[in-house]
PDB file of C-alpha atoms in Angstrom:
ATOM      1  CA  MET A   1     -24.067 -22.259  36.652  1.00 50.00           C
ATOM      2  CA  LEU A   2     -21.354 -24.354  34.973  1.00 45.00           C
ATOM      3  CA  ARG A   3     -23.096 -24.060  31.590  1.00 47.00           C
ATOM      4  CA  LYS A   4     -23.391 -20.261  31.994  1.00 45.00           C
ATOM      5  CA  ASN A   5     -19.655 -19.966  32.773  1.00 41.00           C
ATOM      6  CA  HIS A   6     -18.852 -22.130  29.761  1.00 39.00           C
ATOM      7  CA  ILE A   7     -20.939 -19.900  27.493  1.00 38.00           C
ATOM      8  CA  LEU A   8     -19.280 -16.790  28.890  1.00 34.00           C
ATOM      9  CA  LEU A   9     -15.838 -18.321  28.361  1.00 34.00           C
ATOM     10  CA  VAL A  10     -16.653 -19.175  24.733  1.00 32.00           C
ATOM     11  CA  PHE A  11     -18.034 -15.675  24.183  1.00 33.00           C
ATOM     12  CA  ALA A  12     -14.867 -14.123  25.658  1.00 33.00           C
ATOM     13  CA  ALA A  13     -12.640 -16.282  23.442  1.00 34.00           C
ATOM     14  CA  VAL A  14     -14.565 -15.354  20.290  1.00 33.00           C
ATOM     15  CA  PHE A  15     -14.520 -11.669  21.246  1.00 33.00           C
ATOM     16  CA  ALA A  16     -10.748 -11.810  21.813  1.00 33.00           C
ATOM     17  CA  CYS A  17     -10.238 -13.284  18.349  1.00 35.00           C
ATOM     18  CA  PHE A  18     -12.153 -10.443  16.713  1.00 33.00           C
ATOM     19  CA  ALA A  19     -10.392  -7.816  18.830  1.00 33.00           C
ATOM     20  CA  VAL A  20      -6.958  -9.083  17.801  1.00 33.00           C
ATOM     21  CA  ALA A  21      -7.795  -9.778  14.136  1.00 32.00           C
ATOM     22  CA  PRO A  22      -7.420  -6.207  12.775  1.00 36.00           C
ATOM     23  CA  ALA A  23      -3.954  -5.865  14.299  1.00 34.00           C
ATOM     24  CA  ALA A  24      -2.907  -9.250  12.934  1.00 33.00           C
ATOM     25  CA  LEU A  25      -4.211  -8.387   9.471  1.00 36.00           C
ATOM     26  CA  ALA A  26      -2.246  -5.133   9.462  1.00 41.00           C
ATOM     27  CA  ALA A  27       1.083  -6.694  10.468  1.00 46.00           C
ATOM     28  CA  PRO A  28       3.720  -7.079   7.751  1.00 52.00           C
ATOM     29  CA  ARG A  29       3.497 -10.566   6.258  1.00 58.00           C
ATOM     30  CA  SER A  30       7.186 -11.134   5.553  1.00 70.00           C
ATOM     31  CA  GLY A  31      10.546 -10.510   7.105  1.00 90.00           C
ATOM     32  CA  ALA A  32      11.439  -8.351   4.112  1.00 92.00           C
ATOM     33  CA  ALA A  33       8.354  -6.172   4.630  1.00 94.00           C
ATOM     34  CA  LEU A  34       9.085  -5.825   8.333  1.00 96.00           C
ATOM     35  CA  SER A  35      12.706  -4.864   7.600  1.00 96.00           C
ATOM     36  CA  LEU A  36      11.610  -2.280   5.051  1.00 97.00           C
ATOM     37  CA  LEU A  37       8.975  -0.838   7.390  1.00 98.00           C
ATOM     38  CA  ARG A  38      11.562  -0.546  10.167  1.00 97.00           C
ATOM     39  CA  ALA A  39      14.058   1.155   7.844  1.00 98.00           C
ATOM     40  CA  MET A  40      11.391   3.583   6.616  1.00 98.00           C
ATOM     41  CA  ASN A  41      10.247   4.410  10.129  1.00 98.00           C
ATOM     42  CA  SER A  42      13.843   4.845  11.262  1.00 98.00           C
ATOM     43  CA  ALA A  43      14.357   7.395   8.489  1.00 98.00           C
ATOM     44  CA  ARG A  44      11.144   9.177   9.456  1.00 98.00           C
ATOM     45  CA  ALA A  45      12.158   9.225  13.132  1.00 98.00           C
ATOM     46  CA  ALA A  46      15.489  10.816  12.194  1.00 97.00           C
ATOM     47  CA  TYR A  47      13.446  13.745  10.837  1.00 97.00           C
ATOM     48  CA  GLY A  48      11.090  13.897  13.809  1.00 97.00           C
ATOM     49  CA  LEU A  49       8.184  12.276  11.967  1.00 98.00           C
ATOM     50  CA  ARG A  50       5.678   9.773  13.288  1.00 97.00           C
ATOM     51  CA  PRO A  51       5.981   6.154  12.157  1.00 98.00           C
ATOM     52  CA  LEU A  52       3.975   4.685   9.331  1.00 98.00           C
ATOM     53  CA  HIS A  53       1.461   1.975  10.228  1.00 97.00           C
ATOM     54  CA  VAL A  54       0.589  -0.921   7.958  1.00 96.00           C
ATOM     55  CA  ASP A  55      -2.790  -0.665   6.273  1.00 96.00           C
ATOM     56  CA  ALA A  56      -4.245  -3.907   4.902  1.00 96.00           C
ATOM     57  CA  THR A  57      -5.967  -2.179   1.958  1.00 96.00           C
ATOM     58  CA  LEU A  58      -2.789  -0.376   0.908  1.00 97.00           C
ATOM     59  CA  ARG A  59      -0.844  -3.608   1.324  1.00 97.00           C
ATOM     60  CA  SER A  60      -3.246  -5.389  -1.058  1.00 97.00           C
ATOM     61  CA  ALA A  61      -2.895  -2.616  -3.651  1.00 97.00           C
ATOM     62  CA  ALA A  62       0.909  -2.596  -3.342  1.00 98.00           C
ATOM     63  CA  ARG A  63       1.198  -6.364  -3.538  1.00 97.00           C
ATOM     64  CA  ALA A  64      -1.057  -6.508  -6.605  1.00 97.00           C
ATOM     65  CA  HIS A  65       1.067  -3.882  -8.349  1.00 97.00           C
ATOM     66  CA  SER A  66       4.377  -5.590  -7.566  1.00 97.00           C
ATOM     67  CA  LEU A  67       2.987  -8.901  -8.836  1.00 97.00           C
ATOM     68  CA  ASP A  68       1.689  -7.215 -11.989  1.00 97.00           C
ATOM     69  CA  MET A  69       5.075  -5.605 -12.673  1.00 97.00           C
ATOM     70  CA  VAL A  70       6.921  -8.911 -12.254  1.00 96.00           C
ATOM     71  CA  ARG A  71       4.417 -10.839 -14.380  1.00 95.00           C
ATOM     72  CA  GLY A  72       4.314  -8.121 -17.036  1.00 96.00           C
ATOM     73  CA  ASN A  73       8.076  -7.495 -16.889  1.00 96.00           C
ATOM     74  CA  TYR A  74       7.724  -3.698 -16.601  1.00 97.00           C
ATOM     75  CA  PHE A  75       8.671  -1.072 -14.030  1.00 97.00           C
ATOM     76  CA  ALA A  76       6.246   1.856 -13.802  1.00 97.00           C
ATOM     77  CA  HIS A  77       3.553   3.350 -11.611  1.00 96.00           C
ATOM     78  CA  GLY A  78       0.873   2.812 -14.255  1.00 94.00           C
ATOM     79  CA  ASP A  79      -2.594   4.066 -13.359  1.00 95.00           C
ATOM     80  CA  PHE A  80      -1.865   4.800  -9.700  1.00 96.00           C
ATOM     81  CA  HIS A  81      -5.051   6.789  -9.146  1.00 95.00           C
ATOM     82  CA  GLY A  82      -7.173   4.092 -10.772  1.00 95.00           C
ATOM     83  CA  ARG A  83      -5.522   1.432  -8.619  1.00 96.00           C
ATOM     84  CA  MET A  84      -6.214   3.403  -5.427  1.00 96.00           C
ATOM     85  CA  VAL A  85      -9.852   3.775  -6.463  1.00 95.00           C
ATOM     86  CA  ALA A  86     -10.133   0.085  -7.390  1.00 96.00           C
ATOM     87  CA  PHE A  87      -8.779  -0.953  -3.988  1.00 96.00           C
ATOM     88  CA  HIS A  88     -11.003   1.575  -2.163  1.00 95.00           C
ATOM     89  CA  VAL A  89      -8.072   3.427  -0.601  1.00 94.00           C
ATOM     90  CA  ARG A  90      -9.383   6.287   1.515  1.00 86.00           C
ATOM     91  CA  GLY A  91      -7.684   9.424   2.740  1.00 83.00           C
ATOM     92  CA  PRO A  92      -6.884  12.976   1.767  1.00 87.00           C
ATOM     93  CA  ALA A  93      -3.670  12.086  -0.078  1.00 93.00           C
ATOM     94  CA  ALA A  94      -1.789   9.079  -1.407  1.00 96.00           C
ATOM     95  CA  GLY A  95       1.628   8.431  -2.918  1.00 97.00           C
ATOM     96  CA  GLU A  96       3.751   5.592  -4.220  1.00 98.00           C
ATOM     97  CA  ASN A  97       7.418   4.642  -4.265  1.00 98.00           C
ATOM     98  CA  LEU A  98       8.808   1.806  -6.371  1.00 98.00           C
ATOM     99  CA  ALA A  99      12.132   0.007  -6.236  1.00 98.00           C
ATOM    100  CA  TRP A 100      13.804  -3.067  -7.619  1.00 97.00           C
ATOM    101  CA  GLY A 101      17.192  -4.630  -7.174  1.00 96.00           C
ATOM    102  CA  SER A 102      19.151  -7.747  -6.400  1.00 94.00           C
ATOM    103  CA  GLY A 103      21.733  -8.535  -3.765  1.00 93.00           C
ATOM    104  CA  PRO A 104      22.387  -5.491  -1.572  1.00 93.00           C
ATOM    105  CA  TYR A 105      20.285  -3.312  -3.915  1.00 94.00           C
ATOM    106  CA  GLY A 106      17.207  -5.325  -2.991  1.00 94.00           C
ATOM    107  CA  GLN A 107      17.689  -4.895   0.760  1.00 96.00           C
ATOM    108  CA  ALA A 108      15.707  -2.533   2.982  1.00 97.00           C
ATOM    109  CA  GLN A 109      18.496  -0.155   4.012  1.00 97.00           C
ATOM    110  CA  THR A 110      19.671   0.361   0.425  1.00 97.00           C
ATOM    111  CA  ILE A 111      16.132   0.884  -0.866  1.00 98.00           C
ATOM    112  CA  VAL A 112      15.468   3.556   1.774  1.00 98.00           C
ATOM    113  CA  GLN A 113      18.832   5.226   1.086  1.00 98.00           C
ATOM    114  CA  GLU A 114      18.005   5.373  -2.616  1.00 98.00           C
ATOM    115  CA  TRP A 115      14.561   6.806  -1.917  1.00 98.00           C
ATOM    116  CA  LEU A 116      16.081   9.464   0.350  1.00 98.00           C
ATOM    117  CA  ALA A 117      18.487  10.410  -2.464  1.00 98.00           C
ATOM    118  CA  SER A 118      15.606  10.997  -4.894  1.00 97.00           C
ATOM    119  CA  PRO A 119      13.574  14.215  -4.339  1.00 98.00           C
ATOM    120  CA  GLU A 120      10.224  12.686  -5.367  1.00 97.00           C
ATOM    121  CA  HIS A 121      10.688   9.485  -3.362  1.00 98.00           C
ATOM    122  CA  ARG A 122      12.061  11.405  -0.392  1.00 98.00           C
ATOM    123  CA  ALA A 123       8.975  13.646  -0.429  1.00 97.00           C
ATOM    124  CA  ASN A 124       6.689  10.603  -0.136  1.00 97.00           C
ATOM    125  CA  LEU A 125       8.782   8.884   2.517  1.00 98.00           C
ATOM    126  CA  LEU A 126       9.062  12.010   4.665  1.00 98.00           C
ATOM    127  CA  ARG A 127       5.629  13.515   4.090  1.00 97.00           C
ATOM    128  CA  PRO A 128       4.241  14.336   7.555  1.00 96.00           C
ATOM    129  CA  GLY A 129       0.647  13.778   6.427  1.00 95.00           C
ATOM    130  CA  PHE A 130       1.277  10.153   5.490  1.00 97.00           C
ATOM    131  CA  SER A 131       0.483   7.822   8.356  1.00 96.00           C
ATOM    132  CA  ARG A 132      -0.359   4.539   6.599  1.00 97.00           C
ATOM    133  CA  ILE A 133       1.697   2.277   4.373  1.00 97.00           C
ATOM    134  CA  GLY A 134       1.199  -0.835   2.294  1.00 97.00           C
ATOM    135  CA  LEU A 135       4.228  -2.774   1.116  1.00 98.00           C
ATOM    136  CA  GLY A 136       4.180  -5.211  -1.781  1.00 97.00           C
ATOM    137  CA  ILE A 137       7.420  -7.147  -2.050  1.00 97.00           C
ATOM    138  CA  VAL A 138       7.827  -9.823  -4.719  1.00 96.00           C
ATOM    139  CA  ARG A 139      10.958 -11.799  -5.559  1.00 95.00           C
ATOM    140  CA  GLY A 140      11.651 -13.447  -8.872  1.00 94.00           C
ATOM    141  CA  THR A 141      13.105 -13.005 -12.327  1.00 94.00           C
ATOM    142  CA  PHE A 142      12.574  -9.449 -13.504  1.00 94.00           C
ATOM    143  CA  LEU A 143      13.705  -7.593 -16.617  1.00 93.00           C
ATOM    144  CA  GLY A 144      16.086 -10.454 -17.439  1.00 93.00           C
ATOM    145  CA  ASN A 145      17.633 -10.543 -13.964  1.00 93.00           C
ATOM    146  CA  ALA A 146      17.297 -13.509 -11.594  1.00 93.00           C
ATOM    147  CA  ASP A 147      16.563 -13.267  -7.866  1.00 93.00           C
ATOM    148  CA  VAL A 148      15.304  -9.687  -7.959  1.00 96.00           C
ATOM    149  CA  THR A 149      13.258  -7.942  -5.277  1.00 96.00           C
ATOM    150  CA  VAL A 150      10.476  -5.691  -6.608  1.00 97.00           C
ATOM    151  CA  VAL A 151       8.909  -3.261  -4.136  1.00 98.00           C
ATOM    152  CA  THR A 152       5.788  -1.139  -4.230  1.00 98.00           C
ATOM    153  CA  ALA A 153       5.218   1.169  -1.248  1.00 98.00           C
ATOM    154  CA  ASP A 154       1.785   2.792  -1.224  1.00 98.00           C
ATOM    155  CA  PHE A 155       1.333   5.662   1.237  1.00 98.00           C
ATOM    156  CA  ALA A 156      -1.832   7.408   2.459  1.00 97.00           C
ATOM    157  CA  GLY A 157      -2.875   9.960   5.035  1.00 93.00           C
ATOM    158  CA  ARG A 158      -5.302   9.513   7.838  1.00 73.00           C
TER     159      ARG A 158
END
């Protein structure tokens, strides 16, 4: 009986790890990403919209793009559609917002304020059909400026 209980306990522990893993994988990986997600969801809530939830696939695509921009010293969306296909992003619609800045211009509240002031970025941020988000935030030297934050926010629907 003791051996059977031990096996059941091990099985329960392994099952719990797999049950929690998807949620852990989807959580923002940095304080900056969590701050930005909170600021974005606060803006959405102010307009009666549901919050965005982190999607691991979108996060990988966003992170890869931010890294590529910093390494290549450019600021552009590039082949957004091709990137979404390459990362196997699924859903009826997708969108992308970019930002970069240093000091207060690289902080979550300022980035969201700037996006809200831009019609195209505002449309992505406040699109009711978007429910998932991936944030790629990279810090480094960028376009000749030190200690810059570069952000890619990739959005998708259900």
